[in-house]
Coordinates of C-alpha atoms in Angstrom, one line a residue:
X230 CA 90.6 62.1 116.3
X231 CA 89.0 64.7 118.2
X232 CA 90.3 65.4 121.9
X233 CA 87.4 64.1 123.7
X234 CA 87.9 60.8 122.1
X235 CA 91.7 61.0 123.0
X236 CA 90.6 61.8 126.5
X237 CA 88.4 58.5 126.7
X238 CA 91.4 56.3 125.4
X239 CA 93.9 57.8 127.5
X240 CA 91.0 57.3 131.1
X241 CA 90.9 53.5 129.7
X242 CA 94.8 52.9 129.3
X243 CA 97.2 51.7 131.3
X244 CA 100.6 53.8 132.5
X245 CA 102.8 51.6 130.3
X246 CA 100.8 52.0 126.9
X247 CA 100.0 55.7 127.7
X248 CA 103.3 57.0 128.3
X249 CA 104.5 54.8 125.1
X250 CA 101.8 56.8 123.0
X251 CA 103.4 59.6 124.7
X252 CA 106.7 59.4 123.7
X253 CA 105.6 58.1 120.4
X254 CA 104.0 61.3 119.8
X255 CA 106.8 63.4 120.8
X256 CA 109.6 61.8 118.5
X257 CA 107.0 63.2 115.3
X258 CA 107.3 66.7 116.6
X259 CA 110.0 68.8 114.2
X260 CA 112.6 70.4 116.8
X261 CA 111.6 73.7 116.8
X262 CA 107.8 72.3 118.2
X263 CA 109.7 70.3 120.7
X264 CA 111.6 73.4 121.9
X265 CA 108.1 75.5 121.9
X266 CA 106.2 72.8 123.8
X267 CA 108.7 71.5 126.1
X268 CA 108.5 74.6 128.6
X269 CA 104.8 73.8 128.8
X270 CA 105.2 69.9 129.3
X271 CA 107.6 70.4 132.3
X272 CA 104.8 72.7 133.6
X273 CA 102.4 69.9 133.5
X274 CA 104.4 67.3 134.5
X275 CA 105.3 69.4 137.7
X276 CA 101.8 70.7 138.2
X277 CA 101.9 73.5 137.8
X278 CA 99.2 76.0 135.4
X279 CA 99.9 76.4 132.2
X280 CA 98.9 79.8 131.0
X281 CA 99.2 80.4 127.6
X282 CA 101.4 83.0 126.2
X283 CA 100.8 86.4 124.1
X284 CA 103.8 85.6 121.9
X285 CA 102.4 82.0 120.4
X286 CA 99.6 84.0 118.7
X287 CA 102.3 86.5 117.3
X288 CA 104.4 83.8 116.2
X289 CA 101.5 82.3 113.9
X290 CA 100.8 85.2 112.3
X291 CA 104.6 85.7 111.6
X292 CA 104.5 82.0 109.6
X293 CA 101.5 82.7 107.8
X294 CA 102.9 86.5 107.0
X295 CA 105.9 84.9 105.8
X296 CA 104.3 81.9 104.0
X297 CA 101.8 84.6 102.0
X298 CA 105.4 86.7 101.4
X299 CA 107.0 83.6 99.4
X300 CA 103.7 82.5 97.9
X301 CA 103.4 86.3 96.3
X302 CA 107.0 86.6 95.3
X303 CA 107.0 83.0 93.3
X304 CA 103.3 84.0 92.3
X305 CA 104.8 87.2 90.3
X306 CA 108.0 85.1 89.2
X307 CA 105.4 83.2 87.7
X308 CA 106.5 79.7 89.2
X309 CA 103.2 78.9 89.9
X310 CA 102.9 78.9 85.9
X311 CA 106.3 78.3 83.9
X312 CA 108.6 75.7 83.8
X313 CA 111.0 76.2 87.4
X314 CA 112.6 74.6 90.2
X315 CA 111.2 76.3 92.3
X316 CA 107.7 74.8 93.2
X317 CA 107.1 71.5 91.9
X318 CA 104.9 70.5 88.6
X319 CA 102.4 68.8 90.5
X320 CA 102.1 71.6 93.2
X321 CA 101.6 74.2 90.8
X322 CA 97.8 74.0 90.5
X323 CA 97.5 74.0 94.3
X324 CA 98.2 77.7 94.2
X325 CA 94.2 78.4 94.4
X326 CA 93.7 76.6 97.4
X327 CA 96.7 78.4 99.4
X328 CA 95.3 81.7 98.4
X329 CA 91.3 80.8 99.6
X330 CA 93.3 79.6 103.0
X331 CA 95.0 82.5 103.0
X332 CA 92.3 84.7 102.9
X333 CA 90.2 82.9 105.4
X334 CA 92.4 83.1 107.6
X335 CA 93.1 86.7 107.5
X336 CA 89.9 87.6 107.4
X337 CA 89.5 86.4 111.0
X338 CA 92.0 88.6 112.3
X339 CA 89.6 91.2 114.4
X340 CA 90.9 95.0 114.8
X341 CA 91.5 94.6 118.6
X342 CA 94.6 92.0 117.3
X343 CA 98.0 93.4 117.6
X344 CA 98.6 92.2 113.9
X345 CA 95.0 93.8 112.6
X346 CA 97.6 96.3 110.4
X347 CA 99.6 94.0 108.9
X348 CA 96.8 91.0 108.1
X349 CA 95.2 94.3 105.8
X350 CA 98.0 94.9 104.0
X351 CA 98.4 91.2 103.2
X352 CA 95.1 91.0 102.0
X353 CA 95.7 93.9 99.8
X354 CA 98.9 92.7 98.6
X355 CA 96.5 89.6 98.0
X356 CA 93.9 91.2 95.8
X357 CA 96.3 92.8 94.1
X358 CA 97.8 89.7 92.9
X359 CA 95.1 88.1 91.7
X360 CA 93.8 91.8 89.8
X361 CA 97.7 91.7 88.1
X362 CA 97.1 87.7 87.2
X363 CA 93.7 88.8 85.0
X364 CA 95.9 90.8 83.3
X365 CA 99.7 88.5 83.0
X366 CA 99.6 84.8 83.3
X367 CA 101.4 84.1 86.7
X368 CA 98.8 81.4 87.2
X369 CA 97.0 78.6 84.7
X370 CA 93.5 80.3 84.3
X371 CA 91.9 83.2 82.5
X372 CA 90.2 84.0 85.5
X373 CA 91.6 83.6 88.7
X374 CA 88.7 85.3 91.0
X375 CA 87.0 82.8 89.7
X376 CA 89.4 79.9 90.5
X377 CA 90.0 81.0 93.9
X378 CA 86.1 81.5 94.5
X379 CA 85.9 85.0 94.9
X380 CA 83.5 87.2 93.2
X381 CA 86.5 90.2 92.7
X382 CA 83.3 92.8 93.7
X383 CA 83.2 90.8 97.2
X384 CA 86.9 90.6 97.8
X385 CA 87.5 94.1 97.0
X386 CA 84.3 95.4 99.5
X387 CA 86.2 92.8 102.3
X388 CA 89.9 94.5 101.4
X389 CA 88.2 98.0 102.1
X390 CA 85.9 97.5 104.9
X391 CA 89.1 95.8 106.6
X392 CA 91.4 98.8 105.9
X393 CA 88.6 101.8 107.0
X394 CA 87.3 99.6 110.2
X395 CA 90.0 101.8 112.2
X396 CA 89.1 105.2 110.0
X397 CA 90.0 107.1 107.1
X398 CA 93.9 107.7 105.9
X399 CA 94.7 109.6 102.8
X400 CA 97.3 106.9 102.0
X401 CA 94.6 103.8 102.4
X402 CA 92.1 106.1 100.3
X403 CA 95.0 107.0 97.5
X404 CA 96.3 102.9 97.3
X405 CA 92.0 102.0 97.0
X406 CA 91.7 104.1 94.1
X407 CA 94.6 102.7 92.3
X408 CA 93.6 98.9 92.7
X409 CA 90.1 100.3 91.3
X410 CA 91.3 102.6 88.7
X411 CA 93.9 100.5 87.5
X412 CA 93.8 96.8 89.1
X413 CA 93.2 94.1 86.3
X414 CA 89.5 92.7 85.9
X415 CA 87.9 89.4 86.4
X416 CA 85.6 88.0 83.6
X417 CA 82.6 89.4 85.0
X418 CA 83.3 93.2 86.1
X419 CA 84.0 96.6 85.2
X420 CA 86.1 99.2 87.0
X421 CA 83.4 101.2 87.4
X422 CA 81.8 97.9 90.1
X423 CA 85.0 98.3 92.0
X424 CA 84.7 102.5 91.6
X425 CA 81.3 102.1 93.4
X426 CA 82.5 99.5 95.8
X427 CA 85.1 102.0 97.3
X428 CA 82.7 105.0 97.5
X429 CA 80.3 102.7 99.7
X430 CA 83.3 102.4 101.3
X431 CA 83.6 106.1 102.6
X432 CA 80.7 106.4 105.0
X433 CA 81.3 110.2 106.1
X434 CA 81.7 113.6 104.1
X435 CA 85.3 114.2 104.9
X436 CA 85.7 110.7 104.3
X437 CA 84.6 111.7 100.6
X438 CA 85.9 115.3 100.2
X439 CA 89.7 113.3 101.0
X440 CA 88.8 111.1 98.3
X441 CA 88.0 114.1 96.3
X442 CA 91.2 115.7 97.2
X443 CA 93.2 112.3 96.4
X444 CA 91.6 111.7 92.8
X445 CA 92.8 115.0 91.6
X446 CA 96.0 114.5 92.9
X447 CA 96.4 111.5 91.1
X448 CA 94.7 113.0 87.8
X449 CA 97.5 115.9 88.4
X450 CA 100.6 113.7 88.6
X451 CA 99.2 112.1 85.6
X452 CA 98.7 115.0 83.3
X453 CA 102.1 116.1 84.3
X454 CA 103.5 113.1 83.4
X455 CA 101.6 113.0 79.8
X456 CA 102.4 116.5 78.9
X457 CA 106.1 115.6 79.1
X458 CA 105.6 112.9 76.7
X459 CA 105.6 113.3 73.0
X460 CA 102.2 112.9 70.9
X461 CA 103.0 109.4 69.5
X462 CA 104.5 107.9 72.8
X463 CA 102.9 104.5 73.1
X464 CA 103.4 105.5 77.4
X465 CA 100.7 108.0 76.9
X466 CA 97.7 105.4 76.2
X467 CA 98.0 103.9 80.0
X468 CA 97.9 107.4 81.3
X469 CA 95.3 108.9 79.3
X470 CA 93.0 105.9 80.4
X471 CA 94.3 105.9 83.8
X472 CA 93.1 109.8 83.9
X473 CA 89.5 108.9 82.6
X474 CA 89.2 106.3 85.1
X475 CA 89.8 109.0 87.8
X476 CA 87.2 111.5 86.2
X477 CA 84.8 108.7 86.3
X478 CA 85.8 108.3 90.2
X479 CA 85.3 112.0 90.2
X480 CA 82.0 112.6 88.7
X481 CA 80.6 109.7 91.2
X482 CA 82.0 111.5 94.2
X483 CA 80.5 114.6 93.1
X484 CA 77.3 112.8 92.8
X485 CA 77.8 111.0 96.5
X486 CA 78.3 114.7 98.1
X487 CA 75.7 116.2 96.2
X488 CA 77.7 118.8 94.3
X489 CA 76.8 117.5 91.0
X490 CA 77.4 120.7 89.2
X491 CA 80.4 121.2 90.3
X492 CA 81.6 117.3 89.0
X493 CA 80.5 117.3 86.2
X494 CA 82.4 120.7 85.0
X495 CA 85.3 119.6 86.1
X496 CA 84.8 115.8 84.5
X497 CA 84.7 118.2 81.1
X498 CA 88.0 120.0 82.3
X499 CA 89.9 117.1 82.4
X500 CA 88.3 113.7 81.2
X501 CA 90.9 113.1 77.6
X502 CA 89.3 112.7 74.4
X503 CA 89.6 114.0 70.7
X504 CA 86.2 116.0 71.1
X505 CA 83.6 116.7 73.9
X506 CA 80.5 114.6 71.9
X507 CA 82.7 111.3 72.8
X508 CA 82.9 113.1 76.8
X509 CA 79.3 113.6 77.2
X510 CA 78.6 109.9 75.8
X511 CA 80.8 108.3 78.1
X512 CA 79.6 110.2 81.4
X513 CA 75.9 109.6 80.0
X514 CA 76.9 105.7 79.9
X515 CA 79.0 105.9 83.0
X516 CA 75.3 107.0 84.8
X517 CA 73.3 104.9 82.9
X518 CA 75.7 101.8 84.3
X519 CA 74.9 103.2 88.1
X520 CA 71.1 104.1 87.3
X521 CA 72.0 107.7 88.6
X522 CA 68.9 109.1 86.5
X523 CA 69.1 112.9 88.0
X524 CA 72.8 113.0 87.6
X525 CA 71.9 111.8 84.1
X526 CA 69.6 114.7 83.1
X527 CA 72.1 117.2 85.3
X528 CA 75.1 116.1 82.8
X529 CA 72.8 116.0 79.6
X530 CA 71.7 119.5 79.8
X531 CA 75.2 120.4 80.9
X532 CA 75.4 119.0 77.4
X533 CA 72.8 120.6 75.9
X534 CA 73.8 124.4 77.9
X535 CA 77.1 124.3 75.9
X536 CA 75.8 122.7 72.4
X537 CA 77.2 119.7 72.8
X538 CA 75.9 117.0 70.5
X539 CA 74.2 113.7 72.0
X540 CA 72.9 110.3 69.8
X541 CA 69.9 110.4 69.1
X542 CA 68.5 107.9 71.8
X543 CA 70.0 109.4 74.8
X544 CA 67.7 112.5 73.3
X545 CA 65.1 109.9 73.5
X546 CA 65.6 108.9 77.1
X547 CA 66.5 112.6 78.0
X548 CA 62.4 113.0 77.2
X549 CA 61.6 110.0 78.8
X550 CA 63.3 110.9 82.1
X551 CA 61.9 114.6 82.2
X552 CA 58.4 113.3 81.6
X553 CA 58.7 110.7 84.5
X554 CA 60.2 113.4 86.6
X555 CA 57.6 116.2 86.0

Protein backbone atom coordinates (compact mmCIF):
# COMPACT_ATOMS: atom_id res chain seq x y z
CA UNK A 1 0.00 0.00 0.00
CA UNK A 2 1.34 3.24 -0.85
CA UNK A 3 1.25 6.09 1.87
CA UNK A 4 -1.30 8.26 0.30
CA UNK A 5 -3.70 5.34 0.41
CA UNK A 6 -2.67 4.72 4.10
CA UNK A 7 -3.35 8.42 4.71
CA UNK A 8 -7.01 8.10 3.27
CA UNK A 9 -7.79 4.97 5.57
CA UNK A 10 -6.32 6.43 8.55
CA UNK A 11 -8.70 10.32 7.68
CA UNK A 12 -11.82 7.64 7.47
CA UNK A 13 -11.11 5.55 10.73
CA UNK A 14 -12.12 5.84 13.95
CA UNK A 15 -9.59 6.39 17.25
CA UNK A 16 -10.23 2.88 18.44
CA UNK A 17 -9.45 0.91 15.05
CA UNK A 18 -6.53 3.40 14.32
CA UNK A 19 -4.58 3.16 17.23
CA UNK A 20 -5.33 -0.90 17.08
CA UNK A 21 -3.58 -0.80 13.49
CA UNK A 22 -1.11 1.16 15.35
CA UNK A 23 -0.05 -0.98 17.86
CA UNK A 24 -0.55 -3.90 15.55
CA UNK A 25 2.07 -2.50 13.47
CA UNK A 26 4.49 -1.90 16.13
CA UNK A 27 4.53 -5.51 17.75
CA UNK A 28 6.02 -6.66 13.83
CA UNK A 29 8.96 -4.29 14.24
CA UNK A 30 12.34 -6.44 15.29
CA UNK A 31 13.72 -4.59 18.52
CA UNK A 32 16.44 -2.92 17.19
CA UNK A 33 13.67 -0.85 14.70
CA UNK A 34 11.58 -0.30 17.83
CA UNK A 35 14.60 1.17 19.62
CA UNK A 36 15.51 3.38 16.31
CA UNK A 37 11.98 4.63 15.78
CA UNK A 38 10.78 5.04 19.25
CA UNK A 39 12.77 8.46 19.79
CA UNK A 40 10.95 9.67 16.75
CA UNK A 41 7.36 8.39 17.84
CA UNK A 42 7.61 10.19 21.25
CA UNK A 43 8.48 13.27 19.13
CA UNK A 44 5.29 12.98 17.32
CA UNK A 45 3.21 12.04 19.88
CA UNK A 46 4.40 15.13 21.86
CA UNK A 47 4.33 17.48 18.82
CA UNK A 48 7.11 18.21 18.35
CA UNK A 49 9.36 18.19 14.61
CA UNK A 50 10.81 15.45 13.68
CA UNK A 51 14.04 16.19 11.78
CA UNK A 52 15.64 13.44 10.43
CA UNK A 53 19.11 12.54 11.46
CA UNK A 54 22.65 12.34 9.52
CA UNK A 55 23.46 9.02 11.27
CA UNK A 56 20.22 6.88 9.78
CA UNK A 57 21.74 7.30 6.26
CA UNK A 58 25.22 6.17 7.70
CA UNK A 59 23.75 3.32 9.42
CA UNK A 60 22.23 1.89 5.95
CA UNK A 61 25.14 1.97 4.29
CA UNK A 62 26.86 0.20 7.21
CA UNK A 63 24.15 -2.88 6.71
CA UNK A 64 24.50 -2.98 3.05
CA UNK A 65 28.55 -2.66 3.54
CA UNK A 66 28.32 -5.43 5.81
CA UNK A 67 25.72 -7.56 3.90
CA UNK A 68 28.01 -7.24 0.46
CA UNK A 69 31.17 -8.22 3.06
CA UNK A 70 29.46 -11.74 3.92
CA UNK A 71 27.92 -12.13 0.50
CA UNK A 72 31.78 -11.85 -0.92
CA UNK A 73 33.40 -13.91 1.72
CA UNK A 74 30.75 -17.04 1.18
CA UNK A 75 30.86 -16.11 -2.61
CA UNK A 76 34.80 -17.05 -2.55
CA UNK A 77 34.16 -19.98 -0.01
CA UNK A 78 32.20 -21.05 -2.83
CA UNK A 79 28.85 -21.65 -0.65
CA UNK A 80 26.98 -20.10 -3.16
CA UNK A 81 28.11 -23.31 -5.23
CA UNK A 82 29.10 -26.48 -3.11
CA UNK A 83 27.44 -28.52 -0.85
CA UNK A 84 27.50 -26.18 2.85
CA UNK A 85 25.71 -25.14 5.77
CA UNK A 86 26.17 -22.16 5.28
CA UNK A 87 23.49 -20.68 2.81
CA UNK A 88 20.71 -22.84 2.07
CA UNK A 89 20.24 -25.14 -1.23
CA UNK A 90 17.32 -23.29 -2.35
CA UNK A 91 19.05 -19.82 -1.68
CA UNK A 92 21.93 -20.62 -3.54
CA UNK A 93 20.79 -19.54 -7.02
CA UNK A 94 19.47 -16.19 -5.52
CA UNK A 95 23.14 -15.13 -5.42
CA UNK A 96 22.53 -13.15 -8.94
CA UNK A 97 19.85 -11.12 -7.75
CA UNK A 98 21.75 -9.87 -4.40
CA UNK A 99 24.63 -8.91 -6.59
CA UNK A 100 22.27 -6.72 -9.36
CA UNK A 101 20.73 -5.14 -5.98
CA UNK A 102 23.83 -4.57 -4.81
CA UNK A 103 25.12 -2.75 -7.52
CA UNK A 104 22.13 -0.58 -7.96
CA UNK A 105 22.32 0.48 -5.01
CA UNK A 106 25.82 1.59 -4.86
CA UNK A 107 25.76 3.05 -7.86
CA UNK A 108 23.39 5.68 -6.40
CA UNK A 109 25.71 6.77 -3.90
CA UNK A 110 26.82 10.42 -5.36
CA UNK A 111 30.42 11.76 -4.51
CA UNK A 112 29.12 14.57 -2.14
CA UNK A 113 28.02 11.24 0.28
CA UNK A 114 30.21 10.84 3.19
CA UNK A 115 30.43 7.04 2.22
CA UNK A 116 31.17 7.91 -1.79
CA UNK A 117 34.92 6.07 -0.85
CA UNK A 118 33.87 3.23 0.53
CA UNK A 119 30.53 2.41 -1.91
CA UNK A 120 33.76 2.38 -4.78
CA UNK A 121 35.73 0.05 -3.23
CA UNK A 122 32.71 -2.25 -2.84
CA UNK A 123 31.96 -2.03 -6.25
CA UNK A 124 35.38 -2.97 -6.99
CA UNK A 125 35.63 -5.63 -4.62
CA UNK A 126 32.28 -6.55 -6.61
CA UNK A 127 33.68 -6.73 -10.18
CA UNK A 128 36.37 -8.38 -8.99
CA UNK A 129 34.29 -11.16 -7.88
CA UNK A 130 32.39 -11.82 -10.63
CA UNK A 131 35.97 -11.45 -13.06
CA UNK A 132 37.58 -14.35 -10.39
CA UNK A 133 34.01 -16.44 -10.87
CA UNK A 134 34.68 -16.57 -15.01
CA UNK A 135 37.65 -18.08 -14.10
CA UNK A 136 36.72 -20.67 -10.58
CA UNK A 137 33.32 -21.82 -10.13
CA UNK A 138 32.10 -19.98 -6.84
CA UNK A 139 28.75 -19.70 -8.60
CA UNK A 140 26.51 -22.18 -10.96
CA UNK A 141 27.10 -20.49 -14.41
CA UNK A 142 29.90 -20.29 -17.02
CA UNK A 143 29.15 -16.78 -17.25
CA UNK A 144 28.24 -14.79 -14.46
CA UNK A 145 28.25 -11.14 -16.18
CA UNK A 146 25.91 -12.53 -17.96
CA UNK A 147 23.73 -13.92 -15.10
CA UNK A 148 23.81 -10.90 -13.23
CA UNK A 149 22.96 -8.68 -16.40
CA UNK A 150 25.96 -6.90 -16.82
CA UNK A 151 27.86 -6.53 -20.05
CA UNK A 152 31.60 -6.82 -17.98
CA UNK A 153 32.71 -3.76 -20.61
CA UNK A 154 29.79 -1.66 -18.87
CA UNK A 155 30.53 -2.62 -15.35
CA UNK A 156 34.09 -2.10 -15.59
CA UNK A 157 33.57 1.64 -17.40
CA UNK A 158 30.91 2.29 -14.17
CA UNK A 159 33.81 0.75 -11.47
CA UNK A 160 36.26 3.41 -13.15
CA UNK A 161 34.30 6.41 -13.80
CA UNK A 162 33.16 5.98 -9.97
CA UNK A 163 36.78 5.68 -8.63
CA UNK A 164 38.34 8.90 -10.93
CA UNK A 165 35.00 11.17 -10.30
CA UNK A 166 37.15 12.64 -7.33
CA UNK A 167 40.68 12.54 -9.56
CA UNK A 168 43.54 10.58 -10.33
CA UNK A 169 45.54 8.31 -7.48
CA UNK A 170 48.48 6.15 -8.53
CA UNK A 171 47.04 3.49 -6.22
CA UNK A 172 43.25 3.54 -8.07
CA UNK A 173 45.26 3.67 -11.48
CA UNK A 174 47.76 0.60 -10.38
CA UNK A 175 44.51 -1.72 -8.78
CA UNK A 176 42.61 -0.68 -12.61
CA UNK A 177 45.31 -2.10 -14.40
CA UNK A 178 45.33 -5.29 -12.50
CA UNK A 179 41.48 -6.09 -12.78
CA UNK A 180 42.20 -5.40 -16.73
CA UNK A 181 45.42 -7.11 -17.16
CA UNK A 182 44.65 -9.90 -15.10
CA UNK A 183 40.75 -9.97 -14.02
CA UNK A 184 38.98 -13.23 -15.45
CA UNK A 185 36.82 -12.71 -18.77
CA UNK A 186 33.18 -12.96 -19.50
CA UNK A 187 32.12 -15.02 -22.70
CA UNK A 188 32.14 -12.16 -24.81
CA UNK A 189 35.38 -9.99 -24.16
CA UNK A 190 38.95 -9.61 -24.42
CA UNK A 191 41.38 -7.88 -22.02
CA UNK A 192 42.33 -5.77 -24.47
CA UNK A 193 38.04 -4.20 -24.23
CA UNK A 194 38.71 -3.66 -20.60
CA UNK A 195 42.54 -2.25 -21.56
CA UNK A 196 40.67 0.49 -23.70
CA UNK A 197 37.90 0.91 -21.17
CA UNK A 198 40.50 2.17 -18.54
CA UNK A 199 42.52 4.44 -20.89
CA UNK A 200 39.04 6.32 -21.76
CA UNK A 201 39.15 6.38 -18.31
CA UNK A 202 42.13 8.83 -17.92
CA UNK A 203 40.90 12.11 -19.43
CA UNK A 204 44.15 14.23 -18.82
CA UNK A 205 47.95 13.75 -19.83
CA UNK A 206 49.31 13.38 -16.37
CA UNK A 207 46.49 11.26 -15.86
CA UNK A 208 48.18 9.05 -18.64
CA UNK A 209 51.89 9.60 -18.13
CA UNK A 210 50.94 8.11 -14.17
CA UNK A 211 49.53 5.25 -15.98
CA UNK A 212 52.65 5.06 -17.92
CA UNK A 213 54.68 5.28 -14.92
CA UNK A 214 52.47 2.55 -13.09
CA UNK A 215 52.50 -0.12 -16.06
CA UNK A 216 56.19 -0.28 -15.97
CA UNK A 217 56.28 -0.64 -12.52
CA UNK A 218 54.23 -3.49 -12.61
CA UNK A 219 56.16 -4.98 -15.85
CA UNK A 220 59.38 -4.36 -13.46
CA UNK A 221 58.23 -6.24 -10.33
CA UNK A 222 57.24 -8.89 -12.79
CA UNK A 223 60.51 -9.46 -14.64
CA UNK A 224 62.13 -9.47 -11.27
CA UNK A 225 60.05 -11.96 -10.05
CA UNK A 226 60.55 -14.25 -13.37
CA UNK A 227 64.19 -13.92 -13.53
CA UNK A 228 64.43 -15.53 -10.13
CA UNK A 229 62.54 -18.42 -11.36
CA UNK A 230 64.05 -21.34 -13.03
CA UNK A 231 63.39 -21.98 -16.96
CA UNK A 232 60.80 -24.80 -16.49
CA UNK A 233 58.94 -23.28 -13.45
CA UNK A 234 55.21 -23.72 -14.33
CA UNK A 235 55.01 -19.96 -11.99
CA UNK A 236 56.66 -18.31 -14.95
CA UNK A 237 53.63 -18.77 -17.57
CA UNK A 238 51.14 -16.38 -15.41
CA UNK A 239 53.97 -13.80 -15.29
CA UNK A 240 55.18 -13.87 -18.71
CA UNK A 241 51.40 -13.35 -19.84
CA UNK A 242 50.77 -11.00 -17.17
CA UNK A 243 53.94 -8.95 -18.60
CA UNK A 244 52.49 -8.95 -22.21
CA UNK A 245 49.27 -7.87 -21.03
CA UNK A 246 51.11 -4.74 -19.65
CA UNK A 247 53.08 -4.09 -22.95
CA UNK A 248 49.83 -4.18 -24.62
CA UNK A 249 48.61 -1.50 -21.94
CA UNK A 250 51.78 0.25 -22.86
CA UNK A 251 51.84 0.38 -26.50
CA UNK A 252 48.09 1.90 -26.29
CA UNK A 253 49.19 4.60 -23.83
CA UNK A 254 51.86 5.52 -26.04
CA UNK A 255 49.42 5.74 -28.79
CA UNK A 256 46.85 7.97 -26.42
CA UNK A 257 49.85 10.50 -25.67
CA UNK A 258 51.07 10.55 -29.10
CA UNK A 259 54.51 9.22 -28.45
CA UNK A 260 54.12 6.30 -30.64
CA UNK A 261 57.69 5.85 -31.28
CA UNK A 262 58.72 5.81 -28.31
CA UNK A 263 55.88 2.75 -27.31
CA UNK A 264 56.49 0.81 -29.52
CA UNK A 265 60.43 0.45 -28.80
CA UNK A 266 59.97 -0.21 -25.67
CA UNK A 267 56.84 -2.83 -26.40
CA UNK A 268 60.07 -4.72 -28.31
CA UNK A 269 62.22 -4.21 -25.14
CA UNK A 270 60.09 -6.02 -23.05
CA UNK A 271 56.93 -7.81 -24.54
CA UNK A 272 58.20 -12.00 -23.87
CA UNK A 273 58.43 -14.19 -26.71
CA UNK A 274 60.75 -16.86 -28.28
CA UNK A 275 61.48 -14.49 -31.35
CA UNK A 276 60.56 -10.84 -32.41
CA UNK A 277 58.38 -12.22 -35.83
CA UNK A 278 55.71 -13.55 -33.07
CA UNK A 279 56.20 -9.66 -31.28
CA UNK A 280 55.48 -7.73 -34.30
CA UNK A 281 52.37 -10.07 -35.11
CA UNK A 282 50.84 -9.68 -31.90
CA UNK A 283 51.22 -5.68 -31.66
CA UNK A 284 50.02 -5.66 -35.48
CA UNK A 285 46.77 -7.72 -34.23
CA UNK A 286 46.59 -5.83 -30.95
CA UNK A 287 46.06 -2.48 -33.50
CA UNK A 288 44.08 -4.14 -35.90
CA UNK A 289 41.61 -5.14 -32.78
CA UNK A 290 41.42 -1.07 -31.87
CA UNK A 291 41.40 0.01 -35.74
CA UNK A 292 44.57 2.18 -34.75
CA UNK A 293 45.62 2.20 -38.62
CA UNK A 294 48.61 4.85 -38.18
CA UNK A 295 49.92 3.17 -35.13
CA UNK A 296 49.62 0.09 -37.40
CA UNK A 297 51.90 1.29 -40.22
CA UNK A 298 54.25 3.27 -37.35
CA UNK A 299 54.83 -0.48 -35.77
CA UNK A 300 55.03 -2.28 -39.19
CA UNK A 301 57.90 -0.32 -40.52
CA UNK A 302 59.39 -0.36 -37.09
CA UNK A 303 59.20 -3.88 -38.29
CA UNK A 304 60.41 -3.57 -41.46
CA UNK A 305 63.51 -0.74 -40.19
CA UNK A 306 64.98 -3.65 -38.10
CA UNK A 307 64.24 -6.72 -40.72
CA UNK A 308 61.75 -8.13 -38.95
CA UNK A 309 59.63 -10.69 -40.80
CA UNK A 310 55.71 -10.10 -41.19
CA UNK A 311 52.89 -12.82 -42.96
CA UNK A 312 52.34 -12.17 -45.90
CA UNK A 313 48.87 -10.36 -45.53
CA UNK A 314 49.76 -7.90 -43.05
CA UNK A 315 52.36 -7.00 -46.14
CA UNK A 316 49.22 -6.92 -48.03
CA UNK A 317 47.36 -4.51 -45.79
CA UNK A 318 50.69 -2.52 -45.05
CA UNK A 319 50.08 -1.51 -49.03
CA UNK A 320 46.69 -1.06 -48.65
CA UNK A 321 46.93 1.34 -45.82
CA UNK A 322 49.87 3.49 -47.42
CA UNK A 323 47.91 3.78 -50.66
CA UNK A 324 44.68 5.09 -48.71
CA UNK A 325 46.98 7.35 -46.74
CA UNK A 326 48.94 8.89 -49.67
Amino acid sequence: MKVQELRQLMESADMEHLMKAFVESYKHLQKAQKEEIDPVLVDILKGKEVVKKKTEVAVEFDDLERQIKVFIENAYAQNYFAPNRVIPKNQRPKWRFLVKNFIKELEKIEPGDSNYARAVKLLTDIYALICQACNVYLFSTDDPFRSIGWEQDALFELVVRKTFVAGYVREDISRLLLLSVTGGLSMETLHINQEAVLIGGLKTRDAKYMAVEEVQKLIGERTGKLEKLKKYDSRRYHLEEEVNGFCDVSLLLSDALEETVKGVEYYFQHYISDNLENVLYHALRLLDDIDADEVWIQVYEYGMRHKIKSPDHMQAKYEQLKKQNS
